[in-house]
Structure formats: C-alpha cells, structure tokens
C-alpha cells in the first residue's frame, strides 16, 4: 500500500479533478454509478467536473449486487468500450460502488487507476479510507478483494443532501466509533450534536477520516492496530447478519447494528477490560439518544450468539473482542466468557 493517502476535500477538489485527469492523459475515462447515484449525483458531478467521459457504467444499487456477476458485467462494459491499461475508473457512490468499483479497476487488465468519490457518510468516513476493495461471495461479505489505495479520494458533503436519513445515521455510528477508540474529545463533541443533519455533521467528517487514516497508515494489512476499528463489530456483525437473514425482521443498516454492538461491547468492557460502569452507562445513553432501541427477544439473542460462535474470524474456537479500557483507549484480543453475553443484552435493553 502507498504510504500516503491522497484524500482531498470540498467542491474545489472536485473541480480540480478535471485538471488532474487531464494532466495524467488517460486514454479513456469511465464513471461507475449505481441506480441511486446515477439519479442523484451524476449530473452534479459532471457539472463540477466537466470531463469528457468514454462511458458511464451503471450497476443496480444494494449490497446484494456487490458480487462477481456485477464485476463481470462491468469488465465487459470496460472491454466493449475499449478500455486499456491507461484508462481510469471514477467510482461515484457509497461503499458498495467504491468497494466493487475499486476491485473491478484493480483486476481489469491487471489493474487500472481509479478514484473514489464517496456519496454516503459511511463511505466517506470509512469505506474510502484504507484501500480495501472487494466483493461478497454468496452470503459471505468481502471474501474476495485486494488492498490497494485509489489514485485519489475526493470527499465533499454536498452529496449528503439526497441521502436518506437512516443512511446518514448509519454512517454516524462509525464516526462515534472513531471517537470511542481513538479520541475522547471528538467523542464528546459528537455526543453533543442535537440533530443529525448533513449541515450539523459536515465539520466532523474530516476529523473522522483523519482518525481512520492514522490507524490504517500504521497497519495497512490488519496485523495489529487496525483491529481497533472492529470495536462494536464482533457482536454488531452477528446482529446485522441475523437481521439480514431473517425475513420477518425489519431492515437494520450496518451502522444501526454496530450501534447496538458498541453498547453491548461497552458492557463487556466493564467486566473484561477496565472501562468504568459510569462510562459504559454514558455510552449507552448517547447511543440511545441517536438510535431507536432494537428489541432483541431471548430467541433473537440465542440466534445472534450462535452466529457469533460460528464467525469465521474466531481462532481455535475463541471469540476475540476489541474492548475499551477507557474512551480513546482500546484493548485488543480480549477473550470474553460466554456467560457475560446474556448480561450484556440485559444492559442494552434496560432503560438508562
Ligand atoms: N472498504 C472498506 O474499508 C469498507 C469499510 C466499511 C464499509 N465497506 C463496505 O461499504 C458498503 C456499505 O456502504 P454504504 O453504507 O455507503 O452502502 P451503499 O453503497 O449501499 O449505499 C447506501 C444506499 O445509499 C444510496 N446512495 C448512495 N449515495 C447516495 C446519495 N448521495 N443520495 C441518495 N442515495 C445515495 C445507495 O444507492 C444505496 O442504496 C458495504 O458493502 C461494506 O462492506 C467497506
Ligand atoms: Zn463498520
């Protein structure tokens, strides 16, 4: 991975992209959008960055399309439109478009340049930083992929105007996570936000990206430090998968699931690390001001814990957690006794 990450901010960065692309003398320029970003973002992008485009490539929106079939269609589209090794792909979309588009670019003719223009809050503060590209293999998320930094990432908050509120709130959970694992001041500031809106969140996007960038630059291949980014994700992923595979359950977005996961793991941190119960309680209260409580029956909890035990990331039957010693002080590779899980759910369900 490159030792620096080329992330630029604001409308001016979008406008400068034209100069950068011209200077690089690409043989052809492709833009990848999904159904929603084609509708909401493409015209604005082309107004700000009036480049001559060889073809607009489009995919259906949604995680269920982050797969090999879509890649094959896009490789074909590139091929039919004469893409060569000196072509460039601009991924304009959320994490699905940037993950999949990045992978398509990394593999087409053994790799062409690509740029990411994240259009969801989650993709701005998370998916666009760290060079992970990839696709799902059946139900298994992100099983196939490559770590490679894009030529550039351009972050501007203007896209958030058309983003559904739930998607905005989902991305906000990753920002709260960055505060919890790395920066108490940032956590305090975010926890005081009164109303989640693009305008209110805009000033905090860059600091969140900076927190993730610091971690990723130190540990690009997830050998150690990068694990801290998984806070809330061990239980959060199990809850997310449970909701996804359960037809009677409502839709639960990634950030909504990890918001639950972070409260549960804050509780585990009291018992298996040195987090004070007052701080864990405070963490729970903050999450509950932003996220409606998810009702998890005993049956749900059993099924979620079953998924947790079968998580492929467990090593030798051990489930390792990233917990908190204090806000801003993560504790990695902590093993949690299984009898604590039921108590963690109780803590989550109880009113403050
Ligand atoms: N590479 C990484 O390090 C990394 C990190 C976190 C997440 N991810 C991946 O990111 C994906 C989730 O990203 P996401 O939450 O952005 O999902 P997403 O790309 O599916 O976007 C969410 C929804 O918002 C729509 N949308 C996007 N921009 C919009 C806009 N400006 N206005 C209106 N609608 C818009 C999309 O079409 C989609 O329906 C997952 O596949 C996850 O695995 C990757
Ligand atoms: Zn996440």
GROMACS .gro file of C-alpha atoms and ligand atoms in nm:
model
  397
    1UNK     CA    1   0.000   0.000   0.000
    2UNK     CA    2   0.111   0.356  -0.063
    3UNK     CA    3   0.245   0.527   0.245
    4UNK     CA    4   0.019   0.825   0.197
    5UNK     CA    5  -0.345   0.852   0.116
    6UNK     CA    6  -0.449   1.114  -0.133
    7UNK     CA    7  -0.772   1.249   0.012
    8UNK     CA    8  -0.891   1.594  -0.082
    9UNK     CA    9  -1.192   1.784   0.042
   10UNK     CA   10  -1.462   2.015  -0.084
   11UNK     CA   11  -1.618   2.127  -0.409
   12UNK     CA   12  -1.288   2.280  -0.521
   13UNK     CA   13  -1.130   1.933  -0.504
   14UNK     CA   14  -1.399   1.805  -0.740
   15UNK     CA   15  -1.325   2.090  -0.976
   16UNK     CA   16  -0.951   2.021  -0.955
   17UNK     CA   17  -1.004   1.660  -1.054
   18UNK     CA   18  -1.051   1.771  -1.415
   19UNK     CA   19  -0.703   1.924  -1.421
   20UNK     CA   20  -0.554   1.615  -1.257
   21UNK     CA   21  -0.717   1.376  -1.504
   22UNK     CA   22  -0.609   1.590  -1.798
   23UNK     CA   23  -0.251   1.602  -1.669
   24UNK     CA   24  -0.243   1.223  -1.638
   25UNK     CA   25  -0.350   1.189  -2.003
   26UNK     CA   26  -0.572   0.887  -1.951
   27UNK     CA   27  -0.668   0.712  -2.274
   28UNK     CA   28  -1.032   0.690  -2.160
   29UNK     CA   29  -1.237   0.787  -1.858
   30UNK     CA   30  -1.518   0.575  -1.710
   31UNK     CA   31  -1.757   0.661  -1.430
   32UNK     CA   32  -1.928   0.393  -1.223
   33UNK     CA   33  -2.260   0.479  -1.059
   34UNK     CA   34  -2.542   0.278  -0.906
   35UNK     CA   35  -2.911   0.337  -0.971
   36UNK     CA   36  -2.933   0.598  -0.694
   37UNK     CA   37  -2.612   0.785  -0.755
   38UNK     CA   38  -2.694   0.795  -1.126
   39UNK     CA   39  -3.014   0.974  -1.034
   40UNK     CA   40  -2.889   1.197  -0.752
   41UNK     CA   41  -2.517   1.254  -0.804
   42UNK     CA   42  -2.405   1.210  -1.166
   43UNK     CA   43  -2.531   1.541  -1.310
   44UNK     CA   44  -2.386   1.738  -1.022
   45UNK     CA   45  -2.054   1.559  -1.060
   46UNK     CA   46  -2.038   1.635  -1.432
   47UNK     CA   47  -2.132   1.998  -1.368
   48UNK     CA   48  -1.848   2.038  -1.120
   49UNK     CA   49  -1.601   1.829  -1.316
   50UNK     CA   50  -1.692   1.863  -1.686
   51UNK     CA   51  -1.470   1.592  -1.826
   52UNK     CA   52  -1.513   1.401  -2.143
   53UNK     CA   53  -1.633   1.058  -2.042
   54UNK     CA   54  -1.597   0.747  -2.256
   55UNK     CA   55  -1.889   0.570  -2.090
   56UNK     CA   56  -2.100   0.579  -1.779
   57UNK     CA   57  -2.109   0.232  -1.623
   58UNK     CA   58  -2.407   0.155  -1.407
   59UNK     CA   59  -2.492  -0.116  -1.156
   60UNK     CA   60  -2.806  -0.190  -0.956
   61UNK     CA   61  -2.789  -0.043  -0.605
   62UNK     CA   62  -2.751  -0.255  -0.295
   63UNK     CA   63  -2.520  -0.497  -0.118
   64UNK     CA   64  -2.685  -0.792  -0.296
   65UNK     CA   65  -2.521  -0.671  -0.616
   66UNK     CA   66  -2.170  -0.648  -0.473
   67UNK     CA   67  -2.077  -0.973  -0.638
   68UNK     CA   68  -1.884  -1.138  -0.916
   69UNK     CA   69  -2.177  -1.118  -1.161
   70UNK     CA   70  -2.175  -0.740  -1.144
   71UNK     CA   71  -1.797  -0.736  -1.185
   72UNK     CA   72  -1.822  -0.949  -1.496
   73UNK     CA   73  -2.076  -0.713  -1.647
   74UNK     CA   74  -1.853  -0.416  -1.572
   75UNK     CA   75  -1.536  -0.583  -1.704
   76UNK     CA   76  -1.734  -0.650  -2.021
   77UNK     CA   77  -1.855  -0.290  -2.038
   78UNK     CA   78  -1.498  -0.167  -2.000
   79UNK     CA   79  -1.378  -0.406  -2.265
   80UNK     CA   80  -1.654  -0.325  -2.516
   81UNK     CA   81  -1.581   0.045  -2.470
   82UNK     CA   82  -1.214  -0.003  -2.550
   83UNK     CA   83  -1.067   0.043  -2.202
   84UNK     CA   84  -0.694  -0.022  -2.191
   85UNK     CA   85  -0.431  -0.019  -1.917
   86UNK     CA   86  -0.415   0.357  -1.935
   87UNK     CA   87  -0.785   0.407  -1.865
   88UNK     CA   88  -0.926   0.535  -1.540
   89UNK     CA   89  -1.240   0.447  -1.346
   90UNK     CA   90  -1.414   0.701  -1.123
   91UNK     CA   91  -1.635   0.537  -0.860
   92UNK     CA   92  -1.919   0.770  -0.767
   93UNK     CA   93  -2.127   0.615  -0.493
   94UNK     CA   94  -2.148   0.460  -0.150
   95UNK     CA   95  -1.933   0.181  -0.012
   96UNK     CA   96  -2.083  -0.075  -0.248
   97UNK     CA   97  -1.976   0.123  -0.555
   98UNK     CA   98  -1.632   0.215  -0.417
   99UNK     CA   99  -1.558  -0.140  -0.291
  100UNK     CA  100  -1.675  -0.311  -0.608
  101UNK     CA  101  -1.553  -0.043  -0.849
  102UNK     CA  102  -1.213  -0.049  -0.681
  103UNK     CA  103  -1.196  -0.425  -0.722
  104UNK     CA  104  -1.304  -0.408  -1.086
  105UNK     CA  105  -1.034  -0.148  -1.153
  106UNK     CA  106  -0.763  -0.341  -0.964
  107UNK     CA  107  -0.829  -0.654  -1.167
  108UNK     CA  108  -0.910  -0.523  -1.514
  109UNK     CA  109  -0.601  -0.583  -1.731
  110UNK     CA  110  -0.411  -0.643  -1.405
  111UNK     CA  111  -0.504  -0.305  -1.270
  112UNK     CA  112  -0.606   0.037  -1.394
  113UNK     CA  113  -0.617   0.363  -1.198
  114UNK     CA  114  -0.928   0.451  -1.003
  115UNK     CA  115  -1.065   0.739  -0.799
  116UNK     CA  116  -1.327   0.720  -0.526
  117UNK     CA  117  -1.591   0.984  -0.478
  118UNK     CA  118  -1.789   0.864  -0.178
  119UNK     CA  119  -2.150   0.980  -0.171
  120UNK     CA  120  -2.272   0.829   0.159
  121UNK     CA  121  -2.150   0.933   0.501
  122UNK     CA  122  -2.038   0.576   0.570
  123UNK     CA  123  -1.830   0.559   0.256
  124UNK     CA  124  -1.674   0.899   0.331
  125UNK     CA  125  -1.563   0.824   0.686
  126UNK     CA  126  -1.498   0.453   0.646
  127UNK     CA  127  -1.507   0.268   0.315
  128UNK     CA  128  -1.296   0.519   0.123
  129UNK     CA  129  -1.006   0.512   0.364
  130UNK     CA  130  -0.770   0.218   0.385
  131UNK     CA  131  -0.757   0.080   0.035
  132UNK     CA  132  -0.978  -0.223   0.091
  133UNK     CA  133  -1.163  -0.314  -0.227
  134UNK     CA  134  -1.377  -0.621  -0.272
  135UNK     CA  135  -1.695  -0.813  -0.327
  136UNK     CA  136  -1.910  -1.068  -0.146
  137UNK     CA  137  -1.907  -1.441  -0.213
  138UNK     CA  138  -2.266  -1.558  -0.169
  139UNK     CA  139  -2.364  -1.463   0.184
  140UNK     CA  140  -2.002  -1.417   0.290
  141UNK     CA  141  -1.916  -1.050   0.295
  142UNK     CA  142  -1.599  -0.909   0.144
  143UNK     CA  143  -1.445  -1.251   0.083
  144UNK     CA  144  -1.276  -1.159  -0.240
  145UNK     CA  145  -1.070  -0.846  -0.271
  146UNK     CA  146  -0.747  -0.659  -0.288
  147UNK     CA  147  -0.594  -0.388  -0.074
  148UNK     CA  148  -0.490  -0.101  -0.297
  149UNK     CA  149  -0.523   0.271  -0.249
  150UNK     CA  150  -0.707   0.467  -0.517
  151UNK     CA  151  -0.523   0.744  -0.703
  152UNK     CA  152  -0.736   0.984  -0.508
  153UNK     CA  153  -1.040   1.015  -0.287
  154UNK     CA  154  -1.249   1.329  -0.306
  155UNK     CA  155  -1.475   1.397  -0.012
  156UNK     CA  156  -1.746   1.660  -0.033
  157UNK     CA  157  -2.051   1.668   0.188
  158UNK     CA  158  -2.284   1.803  -0.080
  159UNK     CA  159  -2.393   1.450  -0.170
  160UNK     CA  160  -2.546   1.404   0.173
  161UNK     CA  161  -2.841   1.630   0.083
  162UNK     CA  162  -3.014   1.347  -0.102
  163UNK     CA  163  -2.905   1.065   0.128
  164UNK     CA  164  -3.191   0.904   0.326
  165UNK     CA  165  -3.177   0.993   0.697
  166UNK     CA  166  -3.125   0.630   0.805
  167UNK     CA  167  -2.817   0.607   0.583
  168UNK     CA  168  -2.679   0.926   0.736
  169UNK     CA  169  -2.738   0.792   1.085
  170UNK     CA  170  -2.575   0.463   0.988
  171UNK     CA  171  -2.254   0.641   0.883
  172UNK     CA  172  -2.261   0.848   1.201
  173UNK     CA  173  -2.216   0.528   1.406
  174UNK     CA  174  -1.870   0.482   1.252
  175UNK     CA  175  -1.783   0.841   1.346
  176UNK     CA  176  -1.887   0.776   1.706
  177UNK     CA  177  -1.672   0.464   1.693
  178UNK     CA  178  -1.369   0.669   1.584
  179UNK     CA  179  -1.420   0.885   1.893
  180UNK     CA  180  -1.458   0.586   2.123
  181UNK     CA  181  -1.147   0.407   2.003
  182UNK     CA  182  -0.917   0.700   1.946
  183UNK     CA  183  -1.024   1.042   2.061
  184UNK     CA  184  -1.225   1.131   2.374
  185UNK     CA  185  -1.262   1.498   2.273
  186UNK     CA  186  -1.406   1.400   1.939
  187UNK     CA  187  -1.647   1.158   2.108
  188UNK     CA  188  -1.760   1.432   2.349
  189UNK     CA  189  -1.818   1.676   2.066
  190UNK     CA  190  -2.017   1.429   1.859
  191UNK     CA  191  -2.222   1.315   2.154
  192UNK     CA  192  -2.348   1.673   2.198
  193UNK     CA  193  -2.486   1.706   1.845
  194UNK     CA  194  -2.853   1.790   1.874
  195UNK     CA  195  -2.985   1.686   1.538
  196UNK     CA  196  -2.831   1.460   1.278
  197UNK     CA  197  -2.829   1.655   0.954
  198UNK     CA  198  -2.576   1.698   0.674
  199UNK     CA  199  -2.517   2.053   0.793
  200UNK     CA  200  -2.452   1.950   1.155
  201UNK     CA  201  -2.223   1.662   1.060
  202UNK     CA  202  -2.024   1.832   0.786
  203UNK     CA  203  -1.749   1.977   1.013
  204UNK     CA  204  -1.680   1.637   1.167
  205UNK     CA  205  -1.628   1.432   0.853
  206UNK     CA  206  -1.265   1.530   0.804
  207UNK     CA  207  -1.162   1.462   1.167
  208UNK     CA  208  -1.317   1.116   1.141
  209UNK     CA  209  -1.127   1.041   0.822
  210UNK     CA  210  -0.809   1.159   0.994
  211UNK     CA  211  -0.865   0.918   1.282
  212UNK     CA  212  -0.914   0.623   1.048
  213UNK     CA  213  -0.622   0.730   0.830
  214UNK     CA  214  -0.383   0.733   1.127
  215UNK     CA  215  -0.477   0.375   1.213
  216UNK     CA  216  -0.464   0.247   0.858
  217UNK     CA  217  -0.129   0.405   0.772
  218UNK     CA  218   0.026   0.240   1.073
  219UNK     CA  219  -0.119  -0.102   0.996
  220UNK     CA  220  -0.228  -0.131   0.633
  221UNK     CA  221  -0.261  -0.510   0.636
  222UNK     CA  222  -0.454  -0.553   0.960
  223UNK     CA  223  -0.175  -0.720   1.152
  224UNK     CA  224  -0.238  -0.534   1.477
  225UNK     CA  225  -0.357  -0.179   1.535
  226UNK     CA  226  -0.617  -0.186   1.261
  227UNK     CA  227  -0.813  -0.435   1.466
  228UNK     CA  228  -0.930  -0.148   1.687
  229UNK     CA  229  -1.160  -0.043   1.404
  230UNK     CA  230  -1.361  -0.356   1.483
  231UNK     CA  231  -1.492  -0.217   1.810
  232UNK     CA  232  -1.866  -0.289   1.822
  233UNK     CA  233  -1.836  -0.505   1.511
  234UNK     CA  234  -1.799  -0.852   1.663
  235UNK     CA  235  -2.149  -0.853   1.807
  236UNK     CA  236  -2.263  -0.588   1.558
  237UNK     CA  237  -2.188  -0.811   1.258
  238UNK     CA  238  -2.372  -1.104   1.415
  239UNK     CA  239  -2.677  -0.882   1.472
  240UNK     CA  240  -2.651  -0.745   1.117
  241UNK     CA  241  -2.635  -1.096   0.966
  242UNK     CA  242  -2.923  -1.215   1.182
  243UNK     CA  243  -3.144  -0.932   1.064
  244UNK     CA  244  -3.041  -0.981   0.702
  245UNK     CA  245  -3.127  -1.349   0.700
  246UNK     CA  246  -3.448  -1.320   0.900
  247UNK     CA  247  -3.736  -1.231   0.668
  248UNK     CA  248  -3.969  -1.117   0.948
  249UNK     CA  249  -3.718  -0.868   1.083
  250UNK     CA  250  -3.714  -0.506   0.965
  251UNK     CA  251  -3.414  -0.371   0.776
  252UNK     CA  252  -3.122  -0.295   1.003
  253UNK     CA  253  -2.841  -0.095   0.845
  254UNK     CA  254  -2.475  -0.166   0.922
  255UNK     CA  255  -2.435   0.141   1.142
  256UNK     CA  256  -2.756   0.066   1.329
  257UNK     CA  257  -2.631  -0.286   1.403
  258UNK     CA  258  -2.288  -0.173   1.520
  259UNK     CA  259  -2.451   0.095   1.736
  260UNK     CA  260  -2.611  -0.195   1.927
  261UNK     CA  261  -2.278  -0.381   1.914
  262UNK     CA  262  -2.091  -0.088   2.067
  263UNK     CA  263  -2.331  -0.067   2.362
  264UNK     CA  264  -2.304  -0.444   2.420
  265UNK     CA  265  -1.926  -0.432   2.393
  266UNK     CA  266  -1.910  -0.131   2.627
  267UNK     CA  267  -2.078  -0.353   2.885
  268UNK     CA  268  -1.827  -0.635   2.819
  269UNK     CA  269  -1.552  -0.375   2.863
  270UNK     CA  270  -1.658  -0.319   3.225
  271UNK     CA  271  -1.604  -0.687   3.303
  272UNK     CA  272  -1.318  -0.784   3.075
  273UNK     CA  273  -1.125  -0.460   3.050
  274UNK     CA  274  -1.109  -0.157   3.274
  275UNK     CA  275  -1.397   0.059   3.148
  276UNK     CA  276  -1.587   0.215   3.435
  277UNK     CA  277  -1.954   0.130   3.462
  278UNK     CA  278  -2.036   0.504   3.465
  279UNK     CA  279  -1.865   0.546   3.128
  280UNK     CA  280  -2.037   0.238   2.984
  281UNK     CA  281  -2.369   0.375   3.103
  282UNK     CA  282  -2.293   0.712   2.943
  283UNK     CA  283  -2.201   0.540   2.614
  284UNK     CA  284  -2.534   0.359   2.622
  285UNK     CA  285  -2.725   0.682   2.687
  286UNK     CA  286  -2.556   0.863   2.400
  287UNK     CA  287  -2.632   0.581   2.155
  288UNK     CA  288  -2.990   0.572   2.273
  289UNK     CA  289  -3.036   0.942   2.201
  290UNK     CA  290  -2.947   0.881   1.835
  291UNK     CA  291  -3.065   0.525   1.768
  292UNK     CA  292  -3.406   0.374   1.849
  293UNK     CA  293  -3.371   0.070   2.067
  294UNK     CA  294  -3.374  -0.260   1.879
  295UNK     CA  295  -3.588  -0.520   2.054
  296UNK     CA  296  -3.399  -0.846   2.087
  297UNK     CA  297  -3.600  -1.132   2.233
  298UNK     CA  298  -3.433  -1.425   2.407
  299UNK     CA  299  -3.482  -1.623   2.087
  300UNK     CA  300  -3.309  -1.347   1.887
  301UNK     CA  301  -3.022  -1.338   2.133
  302UNK     CA  302  -2.969  -1.715   2.109
  303UNK     CA  303  -2.962  -1.698   1.730
  304UNK     CA  304  -2.723  -1.400   1.734
  305UNK     CA  305  -2.484  -1.576   1.972
  306UNK     CA  306  -2.497  -1.882   1.753
  307UNK     CA  307  -2.387  -1.672   1.458
  308UNK     CA  308  -2.115  -1.519   1.673
  309UNK     CA  309  -1.974  -1.860   1.766
  310UNK     CA  310  -1.961  -1.960   1.402
  311UNK     CA  311  -1.794  -1.641   1.286
  312UNK     CA  312  -1.504  -1.740   1.060
  313UNK     CA  313  -1.282  -1.482   1.227
  314UNK     CA  314  -1.275  -1.682   1.552
  315UNK     CA  315  -0.943  -1.851   1.602
  316UNK     CA  316  -0.941  -2.200   1.756
  317UNK     CA  317  -1.292  -2.161   1.894
  318UNK     CA  318  -1.202  -1.836   2.073
  319UNK     CA  319  -1.402  -1.522   2.015
  320UNK     CA  320  -1.175  -1.224   2.047
  321UNK     CA  321  -1.313  -0.878   2.110
  322UNK     CA  322  -1.182  -0.528   2.083
  323UNK     CA  323  -1.295  -0.365   2.405
  324UNK     CA  324  -1.231  -0.032   2.574
  325UNK     CA  325  -1.009   0.034   2.874
  326UNK     CA  326  -1.141   0.389   2.866
  327UNK     CA  327  -1.273   0.618   2.596
  328UNK     CA  328  -0.993   0.654   2.342
  329UNK     CA  329  -0.807   0.350   2.481
  330UNK     CA  330  -0.891   0.028   2.301
  331UNK     CA  331  -0.795  -0.315   2.428
  332UNK     CA  332  -0.747  -0.575   2.153
  333UNK     CA  333  -0.770  -0.956   2.151
  334UNK     CA  334  -0.976  -0.984   2.467
  335UNK     CA  335  -1.148  -1.314   2.528
  336UNK     CA  336  -1.494  -1.286   2.683
  337UNK     CA  337  -1.657  -1.555   2.898
  338UNK     CA  338  -1.977  -1.660   2.723
  339UNK     CA  339  -2.194  -1.619   3.033
  340UNK     CA  340  -2.148  -1.243   3.005
  341UNK     CA  341  -2.338  -1.216   2.678
  342UNK     CA  342  -2.685  -1.252   2.827
  343UNK     CA  343  -2.599  -0.982   3.082
  344UNK     CA  344  -2.476  -0.756   2.803
  345UNK     CA  345  -2.814  -0.787   2.627
  346UNK     CA  346  -2.987  -0.711   2.958
  347UNK     CA  347  -2.774  -0.398   2.994
  348UNK     CA  348  -2.866  -0.293   2.639
  349UNK     CA  349  -3.239  -0.349   2.688
  350UNK     CA  350  -3.265  -0.180   3.028
  351UNK     CA  351  -3.365   0.186   3.033
  352UNK     CA  352  -3.090   0.423   3.147
  353LIG     N1  353  -1.354  -0.083   0.212
  353LIG     C1  354  -1.376  -0.062   0.339
  353LIG     O1  355  -1.284  -0.040   0.419
  353LIG     C2  356  -1.516  -0.061   0.388
  353LIG     C3  357  -1.545  -0.006   0.514
  353LIG     C4  358  -1.678  -0.002   0.553
  353LIG     C5  359  -1.777  -0.049   0.471
  353LIG     N2  360  -1.747  -0.101   0.350
  353LIG     C6  361  -1.850  -0.151   0.259
  353LIG     O2  362  -1.934  -0.043   0.225
  353LIG     C7  363  -2.063  -0.093   0.195
  353LIG     C8  364  -2.165  -0.008   0.266
  353LIG     O3  365  -2.151   0.125   0.222
  353LIG     P1  366  -2.275   0.225   0.219
  353LIG     O4  367  -2.337   0.229   0.353
  353LIG     O5  368  -2.226   0.350   0.157
  353LIG     O6  369  -2.379   0.147   0.126
  353LIG     P2  370  -2.430   0.167  -0.023
  353LIG     O7  371  -2.322   0.193  -0.118
  353LIG     O8  372  -2.519   0.051  -0.049
  353LIG     O9  373  -2.519   0.299  -0.011
  353LIG     C9  374  -2.637   0.301   0.066
  353LIG    C10  375  -2.758   0.343  -0.018
  353LIG    O10  376  -2.750   0.483  -0.047
  353LIG    C11  377  -2.763   0.505  -0.188
  353LIG     N3  378  -2.689   0.629  -0.213
  353LIG    C12  379  -2.555   0.646  -0.219
  353LIG     N4  380  -2.527   0.777  -0.228
  353LIG    C13  381  -2.644   0.844  -0.228
  353LIG    C14  382  -2.678   0.980  -0.233
  353LIG     N5  383  -2.584   1.076  -0.231
  353LIG     N6  384  -2.809   1.015  -0.232
  353LIG    C15  385  -2.905   0.918  -0.226
  353LIG     N7  386  -2.879   0.787  -0.219
  353LIG    C16  387  -2.749   0.750  -0.220
  353LIG    C17  388  -2.708   0.381  -0.250
  353LIG    O11  389  -2.756   0.364  -0.380
  353LIG    C18  390  -2.763   0.275  -0.154
  353LIG    O12  391  -2.899   0.250  -0.185
  353LIG    C19  392  -2.066  -0.237   0.239
  353LIG    O13  393  -2.058  -0.318   0.126
  353LIG    C20  394  -1.940  -0.252   0.323
  353LIG    O14  395  -1.885  -0.382   0.316
  353LIG    C21  396  -1.618  -0.106   0.308
  354LIG    ZN1  397  -1.836  -0.079   1.018
   0.00000   0.00000   0.00000
